[in-house]
PDB file of C-alpha atoms and ligand atoms in Angstrom:
ATOM      1  CA  MET A   1      38.266  18.793  31.343  1.00  0.00           C
ATOM      2  CA  GLU A   2      37.523  21.814  33.472  1.00  0.00           C
ATOM      3  CA  PHE A   3      34.126  23.431  33.016  1.00  0.00           C
ATOM      4  CA  LYS A   4      33.446  24.455  36.596  1.00  0.00           C
ATOM      5  CA  GLY A   5      33.145  28.223  36.888  1.00  0.00           C
ATOM      6  CA  ARG A   6      33.736  28.714  33.186  1.00  0.00           C
ATOM      7  CA  ASP A   7      32.097  31.456  31.091  1.00  0.00           C
ATOM      8  CA  ILE A   8      30.560  30.325  27.794  1.00  0.00           C
ATOM      9  CA  ILE A   9      31.018  33.298  25.492  1.00  0.00           C
ATOM     10  CA  SER A  10      32.287  32.049  22.134  1.00  0.00           C
ATOM     11  CA  LEU A  11      32.689  28.749  20.341  1.00  0.00           C
ATOM     12  CA  LYS A  12      36.148  30.032  19.402  1.00  0.00           C
ATOM     13  CA  ASP A  13      37.147  29.224  22.987  1.00  0.00           C
ATOM     14  CA  PHE A  14      36.284  25.519  22.546  1.00  0.00           C
ATOM     15  CA  SER A  15      38.419  22.590  21.407  1.00  0.00           C
ATOM     16  CA  ARG A  16      36.928  19.624  19.569  1.00  0.00           C
ATOM     17  CA  GLU A  17      37.467  17.495  22.690  1.00  0.00           C
ATOM     18  CA  GLU A  18      35.524  19.962  24.814  1.00  0.00           C
ATOM     19  CA  ILE A  19      32.671  20.024  22.312  1.00  0.00           C
ATOM     20  CA  ASN A  20      32.566  16.221  22.252  1.00  0.00           C
ATOM     21  CA  PHE A  21      32.523  16.154  26.033  1.00  0.00           C
ATOM     22  CA  VAL A  22      29.550  18.556  26.209  1.00  0.00           C
ATOM     23  CA  LEU A  23      27.697  16.443  23.622  1.00  0.00           C
ATOM     24  CA  GLU A  24      28.384  13.270  25.621  1.00  0.00           C
ATOM     25  CA  ILE A  25      27.065  14.795  28.842  1.00  0.00           C
ATOM     26  CA  SER A  26      24.063  16.131  26.922  1.00  0.00           C
ATOM     27  CA  GLN A  27      23.226  12.635  25.824  1.00  0.00           C
ATOM     28  CA  SER A  28      23.306  11.430  29.414  1.00  0.00           C
ATOM     29  CA  MET A  29      20.779  14.177  30.222  1.00  0.00           C
ATOM     30  CA  GLU A  30      18.130  12.722  27.866  1.00  0.00           C
ATOM     31  CA  SER A  31      16.699  10.434  30.528  1.00  0.00           C
ATOM     32  CA  VAL A  32      17.288  12.894  33.389  1.00  0.00           C
ATOM     33  CA  ALA A  33      15.310  15.527  31.470  1.00  0.00           C
ATOM     34  CA  LYS A  34      12.313  13.218  31.491  1.00  0.00           C
ATOM     35  CA  THR A  35      12.462  12.052  35.100  1.00  0.00           C
ATOM     36  CA  GLY A  36      13.821  15.217  36.725  1.00  0.00           C
ATOM     37  CA  SER A  37      16.672  15.397  39.213  1.00  0.00           C
ATOM     38  CA  ASP A  38      17.965  17.191  42.282  1.00  0.00           C
ATOM     39  CA  LEU A  39      21.445  17.757  40.939  1.00  0.00           C
ATOM     40  CA  LEU A  40      21.232  21.556  41.036  1.00  0.00           C
ATOM     41  CA  ARG A  41      19.002  21.885  44.085  1.00  0.00           C
ATOM     42  CA  SER A  42      19.407  25.315  45.771  1.00  0.00           C
ATOM     43  CA  LYS A  43      21.230  26.689  42.724  1.00  0.00           C
ATOM     44  CA  ILE A  44      19.811  29.800  41.060  1.00  0.00           C
ATOM     45  CA  LEU A  45      20.005  30.777  37.416  1.00  0.00           C
ATOM     46  CA  ALA A  46      19.485  34.404  36.355  1.00  0.00           C
ATOM     47  CA  THR A  47      18.349  35.112  32.793  1.00  0.00           C
ATOM     48  CA  LEU A  48      18.972  38.716  31.747  1.00  0.00           C
ATOM     49  CA  PHE A  49      17.425  39.221  28.322  1.00  0.00           C
ATOM     50  CA  PHE A  50      17.870  42.665  26.833  1.00  0.00           C
ATOM     51  CA  GLU A  51      16.555  41.353  23.510  1.00  0.00           C
ATOM     52  CA  SER A  52      13.556  39.203  22.601  1.00  0.00           C
ATOM     53  CA  SER A  53      13.672  35.443  22.941  1.00  0.00           C
ATOM     54  CA  THR A  54      11.383  32.452  23.219  1.00  0.00           C
ATOM     55  CA  ARG A  55      13.548  29.340  23.055  1.00  0.00           C
ATOM     56  CA  THR A  56      16.823  30.385  24.578  1.00  0.00           C
ATOM     57  CA  ARG A  57      15.363  31.878  27.732  1.00  0.00           C
ATOM     58  CA  LEU A  58      12.631  29.319  28.281  1.00  0.00           C
ATOM     59  CA  SER A  59      14.871  26.363  27.569  1.00  0.00           C
ATOM     60  CA  PHE A  60      17.511  27.575  30.017  1.00  0.00           C
ATOM     61  CA  GLU A  61      14.812  27.975  32.641  1.00  0.00           C
ATOM     62  CA  SER A  62      13.300  24.609  31.818  1.00  0.00           C
ATOM     63  CA  ALA A  63      16.756  22.996  31.958  1.00  0.00           C
ATOM     64  CA  MET A  64      17.417  24.535  35.365  1.00  0.00           C
ATOM     65  CA  HIS A  65      14.051  23.402  36.751  1.00  0.00           C
ATOM     66  CA  ARG A  66      14.516  19.862  35.451  1.00  0.00           C
ATOM     67  CA  LEU A  67      17.740  19.699  37.454  1.00  0.00           C
ATOM     68  CA  GLY A  68      16.023  20.867  40.633  1.00  0.00           C
ATOM     69  CA  GLY A  69      17.333  24.443  40.538  1.00  0.00           C
ATOM     70  CA  SER A  70      15.378  27.659  40.189  1.00  0.00           C
ATOM     71  CA  SER A  71      15.500  30.686  37.959  1.00  0.00           C
ATOM     72  CA  ILE A  72      14.955  34.432  38.144  1.00  0.00           C
ATOM     73  CA  GLY A  73      15.332  37.162  35.574  1.00  0.00           C
ATOM     74  CA  PHE A  74      13.767  39.545  33.121  1.00  0.00           C
ATOM     75  CA  ALA A  75      12.776  39.122  29.520  1.00  0.00           C
ATOM     76  CA  GLU A  76      12.889  42.716  28.365  1.00  0.00           C
ATOM     77  CA  ALA A  77      15.171  45.579  29.188  1.00  0.00           C
ATOM     78  CA  GLU A  78      12.136  47.856  29.498  1.00  0.00           C
ATOM     79  CA  ILE A  79      11.273  46.519  32.931  1.00  0.00           C
ATOM     80  CA  ALA A  80      14.835  46.378  34.300  1.00  0.00           C
ATOM     81  CA  SER A  81      16.827  49.237  35.785  1.00  0.00           C
ATOM     82  CA  VAL A  82      18.686  49.784  32.514  1.00  0.00           C
ATOM     83  CA  LYS A  83      15.623  51.821  31.731  1.00  0.00           C
ATOM     84  CA  LYS A  84      16.756  54.162  34.514  1.00  0.00           C
ATOM     85  CA  GLY A  85      20.236  54.356  33.049  1.00  0.00           C
ATOM     86  CA  GLU A  86      22.022  51.535  34.827  1.00  0.00           C
ATOM     87  CA  ASN A  87      24.942  50.170  32.836  1.00  0.00           C
ATOM     88  CA  LEU A  88      25.630  46.511  32.123  1.00  0.00           C
ATOM     89  CA  ALA A  89      28.672  46.368  34.406  1.00  0.00           C
ATOM     90  CA  ASP A  90      26.667  47.506  37.435  1.00  0.00           C
ATOM     91  CA  THR A  91      23.800  45.190  36.528  1.00  0.00           C
ATOM     92  CA  MET A  92      26.218  42.239  36.547  1.00  0.00           C
ATOM     93  CA  ARG A  93      27.782  43.265  39.868  1.00  0.00           C
ATOM     94  CA  VAL A  94      24.316  43.295  41.375  1.00  0.00           C
ATOM     95  CA  VAL A  95      22.939  40.097  39.863  1.00  0.00           C
ATOM     96  CA  GLU A  96      26.009  38.072  40.887  1.00  0.00           C
ATOM     97  CA  SER A  97      24.673  38.314  44.442  1.00  0.00           C
ATOM     98  CA  TYR A  98      21.344  36.854  43.369  1.00  0.00           C
ATOM     99  CA  ALA A  99      22.443  33.937  41.199  1.00  0.00           C
ATOM    100  CA  ASP A 100      25.032  31.178  40.762  1.00  0.00           C
ATOM    101  CA  VAL A 101      25.112  31.445  36.986  1.00  0.00           C
ATOM    102  CA  ILE A 102      23.848  34.139  34.604  1.00  0.00           C
ATOM    103  CA  VAL A 103      22.643  33.929  30.998  1.00  0.00           C
ATOM    104  CA  VAL A 104      22.803  37.241  29.136  1.00  0.00           C
ATOM    105  CA  ARG A 105      21.297  38.156  25.776  1.00  0.00           C
ATOM    106  CA  HIS A 106      22.138  41.596  24.502  1.00  0.00           C
ATOM    107  CA  PRO A 107      21.828  43.453  21.181  1.00  0.00           C
ATOM    108  CA  LEU A 108      25.428  44.666  21.293  1.00  0.00           C
ATOM    109  CA  GLU A 109      28.387  42.639  20.131  1.00  0.00           C
ATOM    110  CA  GLY A 110      30.921  42.195  22.894  1.00  0.00           C
ATOM    111  CA  ALA A 111      28.254  42.593  25.581  1.00  0.00           C
ATOM    112  CA  ALA A 112      28.493  39.004  26.827  1.00  0.00           C
ATOM    113  CA  ARG A 113      32.278  39.209  27.135  1.00  0.00           C
ATOM    114  CA  LEU A 114      31.956  42.481  29.032  1.00  0.00           C
ATOM    115  CA  ALA A 115      29.261  41.048  31.278  1.00  0.00           C
ATOM    116  CA  ALA A 116      31.509  38.091  32.109  1.00  0.00           C
ATOM    117  CA  GLU A 117      34.345  40.403  33.082  1.00  0.00           C
ATOM    118  CA  PHE A 118      32.204  42.146  35.654  1.00  0.00           C
ATOM    119  CA  ALA A 119      30.387  39.179  37.159  1.00  0.00           C
ATOM    120  CA  SER A 120      32.135  36.947  39.668  1.00  0.00           C
ATOM    121  CA  VAL A 121      29.810  34.053  38.772  1.00  0.00           C
ATOM    122  CA  PRO A 122      29.905  32.275  35.391  1.00  0.00           C
ATOM    123  CA  VAL A 123      28.200  33.997  32.467  1.00  0.00           C
ATOM    124  CA  ILE A 124      26.681  32.241  29.464  1.00  0.00           C
ATOM    125  CA  ASN A 125      26.221  34.150  26.232  1.00  0.00           C
ATOM    126  CA  GLY A 126      22.582  33.738  25.158  1.00  0.00           C
ATOM    127  CA  GLY A 127      23.217  35.794  22.012  1.00  0.00           C
ATOM    128  CA  SER A 128      25.420  38.869  21.597  1.00  0.00           C
ATOM    129  CA  GLY A 129      24.100  41.023  18.774  1.00  0.00           C
ATOM    130  CA  ALA A 130      25.002  39.584  15.375  1.00  0.00           C
ATOM    131  CA  GLU A 131      28.181  38.105  16.808  1.00  0.00           C
ATOM    132  CA  GLU A 132      27.640  34.689  18.411  1.00  0.00           C
ATOM    133  CA  HIS A 133      25.164  32.320  20.024  1.00  0.00           C
ATOM    134  CA  PRO A 134      27.322  29.489  21.376  1.00  0.00           C
ATOM    135  CA  THR A 135      24.687  27.400  23.154  1.00  0.00           C
ATOM    136  CA  GLN A 136      22.546  27.313  20.012  1.00  0.00           C
ATOM    137  CA  ALA A 137      25.567  26.018  18.073  1.00  0.00           C
ATOM    138  CA  LEU A 138      26.143  23.298  20.664  1.00  0.00           C
ATOM    139  CA  LEU A 139      22.552  22.128  20.370  1.00  0.00           C
ATOM    140  CA  ASP A 140      22.838  22.252  16.581  1.00  0.00           C
ATOM    141  CA  LEU A 141      25.918  20.022  16.753  1.00  0.00           C
ATOM    142  CA  TYR A 142      24.186  17.706  19.190  1.00  0.00           C
ATOM    143  CA  THR A 143      21.260  17.420  16.760  1.00  0.00           C
ATOM    144  CA  ILE A 144      23.566  16.652  13.841  1.00  0.00           C
ATOM    145  CA  ALA A 145      25.440  13.983  15.817  1.00  0.00           C
ATOM    146  CA  LYS A 146      22.215  12.456  17.108  1.00  0.00           C
ATOM    147  CA  GLU A 147      20.502  12.378  13.720  1.00  0.00           C
ATOM    148  CA  LYS A 148      23.453  11.447  11.515  1.00  0.00           C
ATOM    149  CA  GLY A 149      25.484   9.287  13.901  1.00  0.00           C
ATOM    150  CA  SER A 150      28.543  11.507  13.598  1.00  0.00           C
ATOM    151  CA  ILE A 151      29.534  14.956  12.415  1.00  0.00           C
ATOM    152  CA  ASP A 152      32.683  14.031  10.523  1.00  0.00           C
ATOM    153  CA  GLY A 153      32.352  13.269   6.844  1.00  0.00           C
ATOM    154  CA  LEU A 154      29.241  15.373   6.250  1.00  0.00           C
ATOM    155  CA  ASN A 155      28.504  18.111   3.755  1.00  0.00           C
ATOM    156  CA  VAL A 156      26.912  20.931   5.718  1.00  0.00           C
ATOM    157  CA  ALA A 157      25.272  23.990   4.149  1.00  0.00           C
ATOM    158  CA  LEU A 158      24.606  27.162   6.130  1.00  0.00           C
ATOM    159  CA  VAL A 159      21.920  29.051   4.257  1.00  0.00           C
ATOM    160  CA  GLY A 160      20.471  32.553   4.466  1.00  0.00           C
ATOM    161  CA  ASP A 161      21.750  35.455   6.512  1.00  0.00           C
ATOM    162  CA  LEU A 162      25.382  34.632   7.184  1.00  0.00           C
ATOM    163  CA  ARG A 163      26.261  38.235   7.871  1.00  0.00           C
ATOM    164  CA  TYR A 164      23.872  39.128  10.666  1.00  0.00           C
ATOM    165  CA  GLY A 165      22.884  35.641  11.852  1.00  0.00           C
ATOM    166  CA  ARG A 166      24.779  34.933  15.040  1.00  0.00           C
ATOM    167  CA  THR A 167      23.984  31.225  15.239  1.00  0.00           C
ATOM    168  CA  VAL A 168      25.835  30.504  11.990  1.00  0.00           C
ATOM    169  CA  HIS A 169      28.943  32.276  13.261  1.00  0.00           C
ATOM    170  CA  SER A 170      29.163  30.051  16.327  1.00  0.00           C
ATOM    171  CA  LEU A 171      28.222  26.966  14.339  1.00  0.00           C
ATOM    172  CA  ALA A 172      30.841  27.669  11.664  1.00  0.00           C
ATOM    173  CA  TYR A 173      33.567  28.006  14.326  1.00  0.00           C
ATOM    174  CA  ALA A 174      32.554  24.662  15.774  1.00  0.00           C
ATOM    175  CA  LEU A 175      32.269  22.906  12.396  1.00  0.00           C
ATOM    176  CA  SER A 176      35.730  24.127  11.442  1.00  0.00           C
ATOM    177  CA  LEU A 177      37.032  21.742  14.127  1.00  0.00           C
ATOM    178  CA  CYS A 178      35.286  18.816  12.394  1.00  0.00           C
ATOM    179  CA  LYS A 179      36.032  16.965   9.185  1.00  0.00           C
ATOM    180  CA  VAL A 180      33.185  18.477   7.188  1.00  0.00           C
ATOM    181  CA  LYS A 181      32.817  20.218   3.861  1.00  0.00           C
ATOM    182  CA  LEU A 182      31.079  23.539   4.490  1.00  0.00           C
ATOM    183  CA  PHE A 183      28.862  25.398   2.058  1.00  0.00           C
ATOM    184  CA  PHE A 184      28.048  29.047   2.725  1.00  0.00           C
ATOM    185  CA  ILE A 185      24.903  29.893   0.753  1.00  0.00           C
ATOM    186  CA  SER A 186      23.741  33.504   0.898  1.00  0.00           C
ATOM    187  CA  PRO A 187      22.883  36.544  -1.166  1.00  0.00           C
ATOM    188  CA  GLU A 188      25.971  38.580  -2.049  1.00  0.00           C
ATOM    189  CA  ILE A 189      25.317  41.257   0.580  1.00  0.00           C
ATOM    190  CA  LEU A 190      24.771  38.694   3.335  1.00  0.00           C
ATOM    191  CA  ARG A 191      27.995  36.729   2.807  1.00  0.00           C
ATOM    192  CA  MET A 192      29.688  35.215   5.842  1.00  0.00           C
ATOM    193  CA  ARG A 193      31.563  37.992   7.636  1.00  0.00           C
ATOM    194  CA  ARG A 194      35.183  38.110   6.675  1.00  0.00           C
ATOM    195  CA  GLU A 195      36.439  37.861  10.264  1.00  0.00           C
ATOM    196  CA  VAL A 196      34.597  34.565  10.649  1.00  0.00           C
ATOM    197  CA  SER A 197      35.258  33.054   7.236  1.00  0.00           C
ATOM    198  CA  GLU A 198      38.999  33.749   7.489  1.00  0.00           C
ATOM    199  CA  VAL A 199      39.248  31.660  10.645  1.00  0.00           C
ATOM    200  CA  ILE A 200      37.160  28.870   9.102  1.00  0.00           C
ATOM    201  CA  LYS A 201      38.987  28.739   5.779  1.00  0.00           C
ATOM    202  CA  GLU A 202      42.309  28.221   7.519  1.00  0.00           C
ATOM    203  CA  LYS A 203      40.966  24.957   8.855  1.00  0.00           C
ATOM    204  CA  ILE A 204      38.523  23.403   6.385  1.00  0.00           C
ATOM    205  CA  LYS A 205      37.272  23.605   2.847  1.00  0.00           C
ATOM    206  CA  VAL A 206      34.495  26.116   2.259  1.00  0.00           C
ATOM    207  CA  ILE A 207      32.393  26.606  -0.865  1.00  0.00           C
ATOM    208  CA  GLU A 208      30.565  29.934  -1.166  1.00  0.00           C
ATOM    209  CA  LYS A 209      27.581  30.285  -3.472  1.00  0.00           C
ATOM    210  CA  SER A 210      24.401  32.240  -3.775  1.00  0.00           C
ATOM    211  CA  SER A 211      22.390  29.474  -5.426  1.00  0.00           C
ATOM    212  CA  LEU A 212      21.056  26.722  -3.207  1.00  0.00           C
ATOM    213  CA  GLU A 213      19.673  24.721  -6.167  1.00  0.00           C
ATOM    214  CA  GLU A 214      23.184  24.249  -7.525  1.00  0.00           C
ATOM    215  CA  VAL A 215      24.420  22.356  -4.493  1.00  0.00           C
ATOM    216  CA  ILE A 216      21.312  20.897  -2.859  1.00  0.00           C
ATOM    217  CA  SER A 217      21.917  17.347  -4.138  1.00  0.00           C
ATOM    218  CA  ASP A 218      25.317  17.179  -2.335  1.00  0.00           C
ATOM    219  CA  ILE A 219      24.100  18.301   1.077  1.00  0.00           C
ATOM    220  CA  ASP A 220      23.672  16.129   4.191  1.00  0.00           C
ATOM    221  CA  VAL A 221      22.709  18.879   6.632  1.00  0.00           C
ATOM    222  CA  LEU A 222      20.817  21.954   5.460  1.00  0.00           C
ATOM    223  CA  TYR A 223      20.966  24.647   8.143  1.00  0.00           C
ATOM    224  CA  VAL A 224      18.487  27.367   7.210  1.00  0.00           C
ATOM    225  CA  THR A 225      18.390  30.795   8.861  1.00  0.00           C
ATOM    226  CA  ARG A 226      16.051  33.748   8.989  1.00  0.00           C
ATOM    227  CA  ILE A 227      17.092  36.999   7.307  1.00  0.00           C
ATOM    228  CA  GLN A 228      17.749  39.122  10.412  1.00  0.00           C
ATOM    229  CA  LYS A 229      15.530  42.069   9.507  1.00  0.00           C
ATOM    230  CA  GLU A 230      16.080  43.877  12.801  1.00  0.00           C
ATOM    231  CA  ARG A 231      19.838  44.094  12.254  1.00  0.00           C
ATOM    232  CA  PHE A 232      19.735  45.767   8.847  1.00  0.00           C
ATOM    233  CA  PRO A 233      20.888  49.376   8.843  1.00  0.00           C
ATOM    234  CA  ASP A 234      18.075  50.323   6.454  1.00  0.00           C
ATOM    235  CA  ALA A 235      14.811  48.942   5.121  1.00  0.00           C
ATOM    236  CA  ALA A 236      15.812  49.225   1.453  1.00  0.00           C
ATOM    237  CA  GLU A 237      18.711  46.808   1.956  1.00  0.00           C
ATOM    238  CA  TYR A 238      16.385  44.328   3.627  1.00  0.00           C
ATOM    239  CA  ALA A 239      13.853  44.620   0.813  1.00  0.00           C
ATOM    240  CA  LYS A 240      16.545  43.488  -1.643  1.00  0.00           C
ATOM    241  CA  VAL A 241      17.179  40.163   0.074  1.00  0.00           C
ATOM    242  CA  LYS A 242      13.851  39.434   1.722  1.00  0.00           C
ATOM    243  CA  GLY A 243      12.591  36.021   0.675  1.00  0.00           C
ATOM    244  CA  SER A 244      15.898  35.062  -1.010  1.00  0.00           C
ATOM    245  CA  TYR A 245      15.526  31.406  -0.092  1.00  0.00           C
ATOM    246  CA  ARG A 246      12.554  29.181   0.392  1.00  0.00           C
ATOM    247  CA  VAL A 247      12.936  25.522   1.181  1.00  0.00           C
ATOM    248  CA  ASP A 248       9.859  23.752  -0.175  1.00  0.00           C
ATOM    249  CA  LEU A 249       8.819  20.357  -1.524  1.00  0.00           C
ATOM    250  CA  GLU A 250      10.016  21.183  -4.997  1.00  0.00           C
ATOM    251  CA  LEU A 251      13.539  21.928  -3.771  1.00  0.00           C
ATOM    252  CA  LEU A 252      13.562  18.855  -1.555  1.00  0.00           C
ATOM    253  CA  GLU A 253      12.904  16.601  -4.538  1.00  0.00           C
ATOM    254  CA  LYS A 254      16.502  17.248  -5.552  1.00  0.00           C
ATOM    255  CA  ALA A 255      17.909  16.500  -2.101  1.00  0.00           C
ATOM    256  CA  LYS A 256      19.419  13.280  -0.744  1.00  0.00           C
ATOM    257  CA  GLU A 257      16.781  11.148   0.878  1.00  0.00           C
ATOM    258  CA  ASP A 258      18.509  11.346   4.256  1.00  0.00           C
ATOM    259  CA  MET A 259      19.333  15.050   4.166  1.00  0.00           C
ATOM    260  CA  ILE A 260      18.151  16.785   7.328  1.00  0.00           C
ATOM    261  CA  VAL A 261      16.843  20.346   7.543  1.00  0.00           C
ATOM    262  CA  LEU A 262      17.715  22.362  10.650  1.00  0.00           C
ATOM    263  CA  HIS A 263      16.730  25.888  11.660  1.00  0.00           C
ATOM    264  CA  PRO A 264      17.410  27.695  14.958  1.00  0.00           C
ATOM    265  CA  LEU A 265      13.876  29.167  14.746  1.00  0.00           C
ATOM    266  CA  PRO A 266      11.955  31.441  14.614  1.00  0.00           C
ATOM    267  CA  ARG A 267      11.278  30.933  10.909  1.00  0.00           C
ATOM    268  CA  VAL A 268       9.486  33.480   8.789  1.00  0.00           C
ATOM    269  CA  ASP A 269       9.106  32.279   5.195  1.00  0.00           C
ATOM    270  CA  GLU A 270      12.400  30.469   4.517  1.00  0.00           C
ATOM    271  CA  ILE A 271      10.947  27.008   5.162  1.00  0.00           C
ATOM    272  CA  ALA A 272       7.486  26.257   3.762  1.00  0.00           C
ATOM    273  CA  PRO A 273       5.127  24.697   6.331  1.00  0.00           C
ATOM    274  CA  GLU A 274       4.668  21.708   3.981  1.00  0.00           C
ATOM    275  CA  VAL A 275       8.266  20.715   4.801  1.00  0.00           C
ATOM    276  CA  ASP A 276       7.332  20.073   8.445  1.00  0.00           C
ATOM    277  CA  GLU A 277       5.722  16.747   7.558  1.00  0.00           C
ATOM    278  CA  THR A 278       8.626  15.448   5.458  1.00  0.00           C
ATOM    279  CA  ILE A 279      11.338  13.005   6.560  1.00  0.00           C
ATOM    280  CA  HIS A 280      13.847  15.849   6.302  1.00  0.00           C
ATOM    281  CA  ALA A 281      12.514  18.198   8.972  1.00  0.00           C
ATOM    282  CA  ARG A 282      14.395  18.224  12.287  1.00  0.00           C
ATOM    283  CA  TYR A 283      13.887  21.787  13.511  1.00  0.00           C
ATOM    284  CA  PHE A 284      11.347  20.905  16.152  1.00  0.00           C
ATOM    285  CA  GLN A 285      13.638  18.130  17.435  1.00  0.00           C
ATOM    286  CA  GLN A 286      16.308  20.800  17.875  1.00  0.00           C
ATOM    287  CA  VAL A 287      14.062  22.446  20.441  1.00  0.00           C
ATOM    288  CA  TRP A 288      14.114  19.382  22.703  1.00  0.00           C
ATOM    289  CA  ASN A 289      17.839  18.988  22.164  1.00  0.00           C
ATOM    290  CA  GLY A 290      18.260  22.530  23.440  1.00  0.00           C
ATOM    291  CA  ILE A 291      16.976  21.368  26.805  1.00  0.00           C
ATOM    292  CA  VAL A 292      19.445  18.522  27.281  1.00  0.00           C
ATOM    293  CA  VAL A 293      22.416  20.528  26.022  1.00  0.00           C
ATOM    294  CA  ARG A 294      21.610  23.387  28.387  1.00  0.00           C
ATOM    295  CA  MET A 295      21.120  20.952  31.264  1.00  0.00           C
ATOM    296  CA  ALA A 296      24.587  19.578  30.526  1.00  0.00           C
ATOM    297  CA  LEU A 297      26.141  23.039  30.403  1.00  0.00           C
ATOM    298  CA  LEU A 298      24.531  24.152  33.670  1.00  0.00           C
ATOM    299  CA  ALA A 299      25.606  20.980  35.490  1.00  0.00           C
ATOM    300  CA  LEU A 300      29.144  21.288  34.159  1.00  0.00           C
ATOM    301  CA  ILE A 301      29.565  24.998  34.864  1.00  0.00           C
ATOM    302  CA  LEU A 302      28.183  24.600  38.359  1.00  0.00           C
ATOM    303  CA  GLY A 303      30.670  21.804  38.980  1.00  0.00           C
ATOM    304  CA  LYS A 304      28.131  19.028  39.546  1.00  0.00           C
ATOM    305  CA  ILE A 305      29.508  16.879  36.738  1.00  0.00           C
ATOM    306  CA  GLU A 306      33.232  16.518  36.098  1.00  0.00           C
TER     307      GLU A 306
HETATM  308  C1  LIG B   1      18.118  32.764  16.973  1.00  0.00           C
HETATM  309  C2  LIG B   1      18.741  33.982  17.615  1.00  0.00           C
HETATM  310  O1  LIG B   1      18.182  34.569  18.529  1.00  0.00           O
HETATM  311  O2  LIG B   1      19.843  34.310  17.196  1.00  0.00           O
HETATM  312  N1  LIG B   1      17.083  32.249  17.724  1.00  0.00           N
HETATM  313  C3  LIG B   1      17.362  31.333  18.721  1.00  0.00           C
HETATM  314  O3  LIG B   1      17.973  31.649  19.705  1.00  0.00           O
HETATM  315  N2  LIG B   1      16.975  30.071  18.526  1.00  0.00           N
HETATM  316  C4  LIG B   1      17.827  32.897  15.545  1.00  0.00           C
HETATM  317  C5  LIG B   1      17.045  34.059  15.019  1.00  0.00           C
HETATM  318  O4  LIG B   1      16.614  34.934  15.759  1.00  0.00           O
HETATM  319  O5  LIG B   1      16.849  34.096  13.797  1.00  0.00           O
END
């Protein structure tokens, strides 16, 4: 399997075998993450974040440092030359001289693909508008496999903002390659985008509902998302769906005992803090898993693991 020099832009570009391979390498990074390594010594990662981030940027940097590499970058477009009018293509042609691999987060859909076309070094999509967030989906899958033993055979519910949430788009593409039953749970106006759901429905069974209560007792993996306020065209639309779902102890009483709750974070009010202490919560474990998955991706893309 060839990952060296590869751009990671969309989960649509992955086969099930490739996903499994990334998850396997991620697992082998668990111990390396704790001890540290020199695998990527003298390699430089650039993180270009034109949109806010805590986990994605810091975990890529942490992953790079744990493998002995270093990282440079900016965390807001305000301080970069885009402020002076530089376009993304020129930015990429400049940064390729500074780094061996580049992670880009950008508010516009298609930006990561464009960035990859202009950079001669591999580009990883750290979130492209409401479109996709492939590395988050890989860490979500890794978490599911780690916690449940395997992905196949599960009932997985994606809950919340399926229209503007980019993580659920990438995750749905990946899950469509697995033997799962998928539930899309959202308010009517935040239904899974047609372009995504069409691809998914060709491959696996999907059940779309707006009520979470109706299906909760069937679910093995509950993937909760934040309503993406910043992507709504107007405040009135947001007001209609704000607070649509809240996972709390009362809801969890109806769930399977071994159901796990995931969330890409940040959460606002969709998971009550009381859930954190239950046997269901796995969202803070996802954060650690993000480190090992990103270590695996960096090592693979930079050709240090084959
Ligand atoms: C997500 C994102 O940026 O898309 N966060 C993340 O990377 N873990 C989810 C979100 O912002 O709601």
